[in-house]
């Protein structure tokens, strides 16, 4: 975790080579595609994808803002034109001295995991300068491509063109209709049962009256 001894010591040392080595070890251990260290000024001080580069403002500052509020935060966003699932956790010594951001690719594996959890087909698409591109999907290829052509009708590109990513959750119409048919059958059965009980009750009442006479 980002609070382990190696990470704390590497950050506290202020040595970039030590920090880069600690982040790379962490990346390999958690099987992330990349790991970033973001300081308290929301600047990326170290990035396993781009070792040795100068610090830069973190592109997804809202992730750190949320992590400050909640202690940690997750999001799906774009870094360097690639889609990632990001997890931000604090580095504490003992107070927070920065943030580790773990980056996992948005790919078929993630889409498949979400499908198992939700029972829905999952597709990810990225807006690149006003054109939608499919990143990953559990749909058949032809159906997924058809979905991409429909996205501009449902998603406003706005000012985020070039950096926007969406997740689309779908259920096959056959499944929805099957559930509806099952509900319809249940309601009909309940109606018949209610009618039968009503008739039976009327017959019993009629028999009682005949007996009284």
PDB file of C-alpha atoms in Angstrom:
ATOM      1  CA  UNK A   1       0.000   0.000   0.000  1.00  0.00           C
ATOM      2  CA  UNK A   2       1.019   3.625  -0.370  1.00  0.00           C
ATOM      3  CA  UNK A   3       1.434   3.866   3.397  1.00  0.00           C
ATOM      4  CA  UNK A   4       4.114   1.147   3.527  1.00  0.00           C
ATOM      5  CA  UNK A   5       7.598   1.914   4.809  1.00  0.00           C
ATOM      6  CA  UNK A   6       9.354   1.954   1.416  1.00  0.00           C
ATOM      7  CA  UNK A   7       7.004   4.531  -0.068  1.00  0.00           C
ATOM      8  CA  UNK A   8       7.097   6.776   2.984  1.00  0.00           C
ATOM      9  CA  UNK A   9      10.878   6.672   3.135  1.00  0.00           C
ATOM     10  CA  UNK A  10      11.256   7.303  -0.604  1.00  0.00           C
ATOM     11  CA  UNK A  11       8.959  10.322  -0.518  1.00  0.00           C
ATOM     12  CA  UNK A  12      10.541  11.704   2.653  1.00  0.00           C
ATOM     13  CA  UNK A  13      14.045  11.353   1.196  1.00  0.00           C
ATOM     14  CA  UNK A  14      13.322  13.831  -1.561  1.00  0.00           C
ATOM     15  CA  UNK A  15      15.581  11.807  -3.864  1.00  0.00           C
ATOM     16  CA  UNK A  16      13.954  11.344  -7.284  1.00  0.00           C
ATOM     17  CA  UNK A  17      15.836   8.164  -8.133  1.00  0.00           C
ATOM     18  CA  UNK A  18      14.815   6.542  -4.836  1.00  0.00           C
ATOM     19  CA  UNK A  19      11.199   7.592  -5.352  1.00  0.00           C
ATOM     20  CA  UNK A  20      11.180   6.320  -8.934  1.00  0.00           C
ATOM     21  CA  UNK A  21      12.542   2.946  -7.807  1.00  0.00           C
ATOM     22  CA  UNK A  22       9.973   2.645  -4.996  1.00  0.00           C
ATOM     23  CA  UNK A  23       7.115   3.466  -7.376  1.00  0.00           C
ATOM     24  CA  UNK A  24       8.312   0.943  -9.953  1.00  0.00           C
ATOM     25  CA  UNK A  25       8.529  -1.758  -7.285  1.00  0.00           C
ATOM     26  CA  UNK A  26       5.015  -0.872  -6.143  1.00  0.00           C
ATOM     27  CA  UNK A  27       3.722  -0.938  -9.738  1.00  0.00           C
ATOM     28  CA  UNK A  28       5.116  -4.421 -10.295  1.00  0.00           C
ATOM     29  CA  UNK A  29       3.758  -5.663  -6.980  1.00  0.00           C
ATOM     30  CA  UNK A  30       0.171  -4.471  -7.551  1.00  0.00           C
ATOM     31  CA  UNK A  31       0.257  -5.220 -11.303  1.00  0.00           C
ATOM     32  CA  UNK A  32      -0.714  -1.687 -12.300  1.00  0.00           C
ATOM     33  CA  UNK A  33       0.118  -0.216 -15.692  1.00  0.00           C
ATOM     34  CA  UNK A  34       1.488   2.908 -14.064  1.00  0.00           C
ATOM     35  CA  UNK A  35       1.952   4.527 -10.654  1.00  0.00           C
ATOM     36  CA  UNK A  36       2.239   8.259 -10.033  1.00  0.00           C
ATOM     37  CA  UNK A  37       3.277  10.298  -7.018  1.00  0.00           C
ATOM     38  CA  UNK A  38       1.352  13.567  -6.661  1.00  0.00           C
ATOM     39  CA  UNK A  39       2.555  16.102  -4.094  1.00  0.00           C
ATOM     40  CA  UNK A  40       0.477  18.432  -1.944  1.00  0.00           C
ATOM     41  CA  UNK A  41       0.538  21.058  -4.698  1.00  0.00           C
ATOM     42  CA  UNK A  42      -1.235  18.598  -7.037  1.00  0.00           C
ATOM     43  CA  UNK A  43       1.887  18.165  -9.157  1.00  0.00           C
ATOM     44  CA  UNK A  44       3.056  14.825 -10.555  1.00  0.00           C
ATOM     45  CA  UNK A  45       6.561  14.517  -9.138  1.00  0.00           C
ATOM     46  CA  UNK A  46       7.196  10.964 -10.374  1.00  0.00           C
ATOM     47  CA  UNK A  47       5.549   8.809 -13.033  1.00  0.00           C
ATOM     48  CA  UNK A  48       6.605   5.230 -13.835  1.00  0.00           C
ATOM     49  CA  UNK A  49       5.527   5.736 -17.464  1.00  0.00           C
ATOM     50  CA  UNK A  50       7.805   8.761 -17.870  1.00  0.00           C
ATOM     51  CA  UNK A  51      10.719   8.476 -15.431  1.00  0.00           C
ATOM     52  CA  UNK A  52      12.926  11.505 -15.016  1.00  0.00           C
ATOM     53  CA  UNK A  53      10.567  14.091 -16.505  1.00  0.00           C
ATOM     54  CA  UNK A  54       9.998  17.454 -14.855  1.00  0.00           C
ATOM     55  CA  UNK A  55       7.061  17.838 -12.452  1.00  0.00           C
ATOM     56  CA  UNK A  56       3.751  18.746 -14.096  1.00  0.00           C
ATOM     57  CA  UNK A  57       0.247  19.619 -12.886  1.00  0.00           C
ATOM     58  CA  UNK A  58      -1.821  16.476 -12.372  1.00  0.00           C
ATOM     59  CA  UNK A  59      -4.349  16.234 -15.201  1.00  0.00           C
ATOM     60  CA  UNK A  60      -7.107  14.870 -12.963  1.00  0.00           C
ATOM     61  CA  UNK A  61      -6.917  17.208 -10.007  1.00  0.00           C
ATOM     62  CA  UNK A  62     -10.532  16.441  -9.081  1.00  0.00           C
ATOM     63  CA  UNK A  63      -9.427  12.922  -8.112  1.00  0.00           C
ATOM     64  CA  UNK A  64      -7.074  14.347  -5.473  1.00  0.00           C
ATOM     65  CA  UNK A  65      -9.756  16.795  -4.322  1.00  0.00           C
ATOM     66  CA  UNK A  66     -12.103  13.868  -3.735  1.00  0.00           C
ATOM     67  CA  UNK A  67      -9.383  11.887  -1.988  1.00  0.00           C
ATOM     68  CA  UNK A  68      -8.797  14.785   0.408  1.00  0.00           C
ATOM     69  CA  UNK A  69     -12.474  14.661   1.348  1.00  0.00           C
ATOM     70  CA  UNK A  70     -12.888  10.876   1.574  1.00  0.00           C
ATOM     71  CA  UNK A  71      -9.398   9.665   2.474  1.00  0.00           C
ATOM     72  CA  UNK A  72      -9.033   7.969  -0.919  1.00  0.00           C
ATOM     73  CA  UNK A  73     -10.790   8.121  -4.285  1.00  0.00           C
ATOM     74  CA  UNK A  74     -11.307   6.229  -7.519  1.00  0.00           C
ATOM     75  CA  UNK A  75     -12.221   7.425 -11.000  1.00  0.00           C
ATOM     76  CA  UNK A  76     -12.024   6.551 -14.668  1.00  0.00           C
ATOM     77  CA  UNK A  77     -10.258   9.180 -16.734  1.00  0.00           C
ATOM     78  CA  UNK A  78      -7.782  10.051 -19.453  1.00  0.00           C
ATOM     79  CA  UNK A  79      -4.016  10.380 -18.989  1.00  0.00           C
ATOM     80  CA  UNK A  80      -1.870  11.147 -22.011  1.00  0.00           C
ATOM     81  CA  UNK A  81      -4.737  10.129 -24.328  1.00  0.00           C
ATOM     82  CA  UNK A  82      -5.142   6.724 -22.638  1.00  0.00           C
ATOM     83  CA  UNK A  83      -8.108   5.597 -20.548  1.00  0.00           C
ATOM     84  CA  UNK A  84      -7.369   4.425 -16.998  1.00  0.00           C
ATOM     85  CA  UNK A  85      -9.107   3.343 -13.849  1.00  0.00           C
ATOM     86  CA  UNK A  86      -7.333   5.414 -11.183  1.00  0.00           C
ATOM     87  CA  UNK A  87      -7.071   4.921  -7.436  1.00  0.00           C
ATOM     88  CA  UNK A  88      -5.641   7.689  -5.252  1.00  0.00           C
ATOM     89  CA  UNK A  89      -4.442   6.895  -1.711  1.00  0.00           C
ATOM     90  CA  UNK A  90      -2.517   9.077   0.731  1.00  0.00           C
ATOM     91  CA  UNK A  91       1.107   8.728   1.789  1.00  0.00           C
ATOM     92  CA  UNK A  92       1.193   9.502   5.514  1.00  0.00           C
ATOM     93  CA  UNK A  93       4.203  10.176   7.714  1.00  0.00           C
ATOM     94  CA  UNK A  94       2.081  10.407   9.900  1.00  0.00           C
ATOM     95  CA  UNK A  95       0.194  13.310   8.277  1.00  0.00           C
ATOM     96  CA  UNK A  96      -0.509  13.215   4.541  1.00  0.00           C
ATOM     97  CA  UNK A  97       2.581  14.268   2.574  1.00  0.00           C
ATOM     98  CA  UNK A  98       1.360  13.326  -0.903  1.00  0.00           C
ATOM     99  CA  UNK A  99      -0.699  10.894  -2.941  1.00  0.00           C
ATOM    100  CA  UNK A 100       0.001   7.670  -4.776  1.00  0.00           C
ATOM    101  CA  UNK A 101      -2.165   7.191  -7.863  1.00  0.00           C
ATOM    102  CA  UNK A 102      -2.421   3.628  -9.190  1.00  0.00           C
ATOM    103  CA  UNK A 103      -3.411   3.396 -12.863  1.00  0.00           C
ATOM    104  CA  UNK A 104      -5.069   0.333 -14.380  1.00  0.00           C
ATOM    105  CA  UNK A 105      -5.987   0.218 -18.075  1.00  0.00           C
ATOM    106  CA  UNK A 106      -9.596   0.428 -19.178  1.00  0.00           C
ATOM    107  CA  UNK A 107      -9.698  -2.704 -21.325  1.00  0.00           C
ATOM    108  CA  UNK A 108     -11.586  -5.901 -22.036  1.00  0.00           C
ATOM    109  CA  UNK A 109     -10.618  -7.352 -18.667  1.00  0.00           C
ATOM    110  CA  UNK A 110     -12.205  -4.458 -16.779  1.00  0.00           C
ATOM    111  CA  UNK A 111     -15.313  -4.574 -18.980  1.00  0.00           C
ATOM    112  CA  UNK A 112     -15.618  -8.321 -18.374  1.00  0.00           C
ATOM    113  CA  UNK A 113     -15.253  -7.902 -14.604  1.00  0.00           C
ATOM    114  CA  UNK A 114     -17.989  -5.270 -14.572  1.00  0.00           C
ATOM    115  CA  UNK A 115     -20.239  -7.509 -16.651  1.00  0.00           C
ATOM    116  CA  UNK A 116     -19.848 -10.272 -14.073  1.00  0.00           C
ATOM    117  CA  UNK A 117     -20.728  -7.851 -11.275  1.00  0.00           C
ATOM    118  CA  UNK A 118     -23.717  -6.178 -12.946  1.00  0.00           C
ATOM    119  CA  UNK A 119     -25.052  -8.787 -15.373  1.00  0.00           C
ATOM    120  CA  UNK A 120     -25.022  -6.057 -18.026  1.00  0.00           C
ATOM    121  CA  UNK A 121     -22.970  -5.603 -21.183  1.00  0.00           C
ATOM    122  CA  UNK A 122     -20.322  -2.912 -20.632  1.00  0.00           C
ATOM    123  CA  UNK A 123     -18.701  -0.671 -23.232  1.00  0.00           C
ATOM    124  CA  UNK A 124     -16.147   2.126 -22.841  1.00  0.00           C
ATOM    125  CA  UNK A 125     -15.722   4.803 -25.491  1.00  0.00           C
ATOM    126  CA  UNK A 126     -13.464   7.848 -25.720  1.00  0.00           C
ATOM    127  CA  UNK A 127     -14.204  11.131 -27.444  1.00  0.00           C
ATOM    128  CA  UNK A 128     -11.127  12.138 -29.435  1.00  0.00           C
ATOM    129  CA  UNK A 129     -11.635  15.578 -30.858  1.00  0.00           C
ATOM    130  CA  UNK A 130     -15.328  15.057 -31.524  1.00  0.00           C
ATOM    131  CA  UNK A 131     -15.055  11.472 -32.776  1.00  0.00           C
ATOM    132  CA  UNK A 132     -15.979   8.514 -30.568  1.00  0.00           C
ATOM    133  CA  UNK A 133     -13.626   5.531 -30.452  1.00  0.00           C
ATOM    134  CA  UNK A 134     -14.412   2.244 -28.745  1.00  0.00           C
ATOM    135  CA  UNK A 135     -11.883   1.320 -26.039  1.00  0.00           C
ATOM    136  CA  UNK A 136     -13.373  -1.948 -24.770  1.00  0.00           C
ATOM    137  CA  UNK A 137     -16.694  -3.756 -24.861  1.00  0.00           C
ATOM    138  CA  UNK A 138     -18.339  -7.042 -23.926  1.00  0.00           C
ATOM    139  CA  UNK A 139     -20.645  -6.698 -26.941  1.00  0.00           C
ATOM    140  CA  UNK A 140     -20.134  -8.580 -30.203  1.00  0.00           C
ATOM    141  CA  UNK A 141     -17.960  -6.576 -32.603  1.00  0.00           C
ATOM    142  CA  UNK A 142     -20.773  -5.562 -34.976  1.00  0.00           C
ATOM    143  CA  UNK A 143     -23.065  -4.519 -32.113  1.00  0.00           C
ATOM    144  CA  UNK A 144     -20.265  -2.541 -30.450  1.00  0.00           C
ATOM    145  CA  UNK A 145     -19.515  -0.629 -33.645  1.00  0.00           C
ATOM    146  CA  UNK A 146     -23.210   0.154 -34.064  1.00  0.00           C
ATOM    147  CA  UNK A 147     -23.237   1.514 -30.504  1.00  0.00           C
ATOM    148  CA  UNK A 148     -20.390   3.929 -31.314  1.00  0.00           C
ATOM    149  CA  UNK A 149     -22.396   5.460 -34.170  1.00  0.00           C
ATOM    150  CA  UNK A 150     -25.241   6.186 -31.732  1.00  0.00           C
ATOM    151  CA  UNK A 151     -23.180   7.845 -28.989  1.00  0.00           C
ATOM    152  CA  UNK A 152     -23.271  11.419 -30.373  1.00  0.00           C
ATOM    153  CA  UNK A 153     -27.075  11.257 -30.126  1.00  0.00           C
ATOM    154  CA  UNK A 154     -26.962  10.576 -26.394  1.00  0.00           C
ATOM    155  CA  UNK A 155     -23.752  12.214 -25.137  1.00  0.00           C
ATOM    156  CA  UNK A 156     -22.993  15.923 -25.406  1.00  0.00           C
ATOM    157  CA  UNK A 157     -19.359  16.492 -26.387  1.00  0.00           C
ATOM    158  CA  UNK A 158     -19.260  20.079 -25.095  1.00  0.00           C
ATOM    159  CA  UNK A 159     -15.928  21.540 -24.028  1.00  0.00           C
ATOM    160  CA  UNK A 160     -14.510  18.168 -23.002  1.00  0.00           C
ATOM    161  CA  UNK A 161     -13.956  17.003 -26.608  1.00  0.00           C
ATOM    162  CA  UNK A 162     -10.683  15.091 -26.796  1.00  0.00           C
ATOM    163  CA  UNK A 163     -10.699  14.061 -23.138  1.00  0.00           C
ATOM    164  CA  UNK A 164     -14.138  12.582 -22.525  1.00  0.00           C
ATOM    165  CA  UNK A 165     -14.746   8.926 -21.675  1.00  0.00           C
ATOM    166  CA  UNK A 166     -18.090   7.240 -21.170  1.00  0.00           C
ATOM    167  CA  UNK A 167     -19.226   3.849 -19.902  1.00  0.00           C
ATOM    168  CA  UNK A 168     -22.398   2.409 -21.434  1.00  0.00           C
ATOM    169  CA  UNK A 169     -24.322  -0.337 -19.620  1.00  0.00           C
ATOM    170  CA  UNK A 170     -26.824  -2.361 -21.652  1.00  0.00           C
ATOM    171  CA  UNK A 171     -29.196  -5.287 -21.254  1.00  0.00           C
ATOM    172  CA  UNK A 172     -30.338  -7.260 -24.308  1.00  0.00           C
ATOM    173  CA  UNK A 173     -33.963  -6.480 -25.210  1.00  0.00           C
ATOM    174  CA  UNK A 174     -34.732 -10.214 -25.153  1.00  0.00           C
ATOM    175  CA  UNK A 175     -33.788 -10.354 -21.463  1.00  0.00           C
ATOM    176  CA  UNK A 176     -35.939  -7.347 -20.646  1.00  0.00           C
ATOM    177  CA  UNK A 177     -38.905  -8.799 -22.565  1.00  0.00           C
ATOM    178  CA  UNK A 178     -38.437 -12.165 -20.847  1.00  0.00           C
ATOM    179  CA  UNK A 179     -38.710 -10.467 -17.442  1.00  0.00           C
ATOM    180  CA  UNK A 180     -41.779  -8.556 -18.625  1.00  0.00           C
ATOM    181  CA  UNK A 181     -43.392 -11.754 -19.929  1.00  0.00           C
ATOM    182  CA  UNK A 182     -42.684 -13.497 -16.625  1.00  0.00           C
ATOM    183  CA  UNK A 183     -44.333 -10.627 -14.731  1.00  0.00           C
ATOM    184  CA  UNK A 184     -47.312 -10.691 -17.117  1.00  0.00           C
ATOM    185  CA  UNK A 185     -47.755 -14.445 -16.610  1.00  0.00           C
ATOM    186  CA  UNK A 186     -47.622 -14.003 -12.821  1.00  0.00           C
ATOM    187  CA  UNK A 187     -50.235 -11.224 -12.912  1.00  0.00           C
ATOM    188  CA  UNK A 188     -52.550 -13.322 -15.103  1.00  0.00           C
ATOM    189  CA  UNK A 189     -52.175 -16.293 -12.739  1.00  0.00           C
ATOM    190  CA  UNK A 190     -52.957 -14.083  -9.745  1.00  0.00           C
ATOM    191  CA  UNK A 191     -55.993 -12.689 -11.558  1.00  0.00           C
ATOM    192  CA  UNK A 192     -57.314 -16.178 -12.333  1.00  0.00           C
ATOM    193  CA  UNK A 193     -56.717 -17.290  -8.753  1.00  0.00           C
ATOM    194  CA  UNK A 194     -58.520 -14.213  -7.417  1.00  0.00           C
ATOM    195  CA  UNK A 195     -61.456 -14.855  -9.755  1.00  0.00           C
ATOM    196  CA  UNK A 196     -61.613 -18.531  -8.739  1.00  0.00           C
ATOM    197  CA  UNK A 197     -61.616 -17.612  -5.050  1.00  0.00           C
ATOM    198  CA  UNK A 198     -64.347 -15.048  -5.650  1.00  0.00           C
ATOM    199  CA  UNK A 199     -66.522 -17.601  -7.493  1.00  0.00           C
ATOM    200  CA  UNK A 200     -65.910 -20.210  -4.789  1.00  0.00           C
ATOM    201  CA  UNK A 201     -66.884 -17.717  -2.131  1.00  0.00           C
ATOM    202  CA  UNK A 202     -70.098 -16.840  -3.989  1.00  0.00           C
ATOM    203  CA  UNK A 203     -71.006 -20.531  -4.328  1.00  0.00           C
ATOM    204  CA  UNK A 204     -70.472 -21.125  -0.599  1.00  0.00           C
ATOM    205  CA  UNK A 205     -72.614 -18.126   0.293  1.00  0.00           C
ATOM    206  CA  UNK A 206     -75.351 -19.308  -2.083  1.00  0.00           C
ATOM    207  CA  UNK A 207     -75.245 -22.802  -0.533  1.00  0.00           C
ATOM    208  CA  UNK A 208     -75.535 -21.345   2.956  1.00  0.00           C
ATOM    209  CA  UNK A 209     -78.602 -19.319   1.994  1.00  0.00           C
ATOM    210  CA  UNK A 210     -80.241 -22.376   0.390  1.00  0.00           C
ATOM    211  CA  UNK A 211     -79.627 -24.365   3.563  1.00  0.00           C
ATOM    212  CA  UNK A 212     -81.192 -21.610   5.694  1.00  0.00           C
ATOM    213  CA  UNK A 213     -84.372 -21.795   3.616  1.00  0.00           C
TER     214      UNK A 213
END
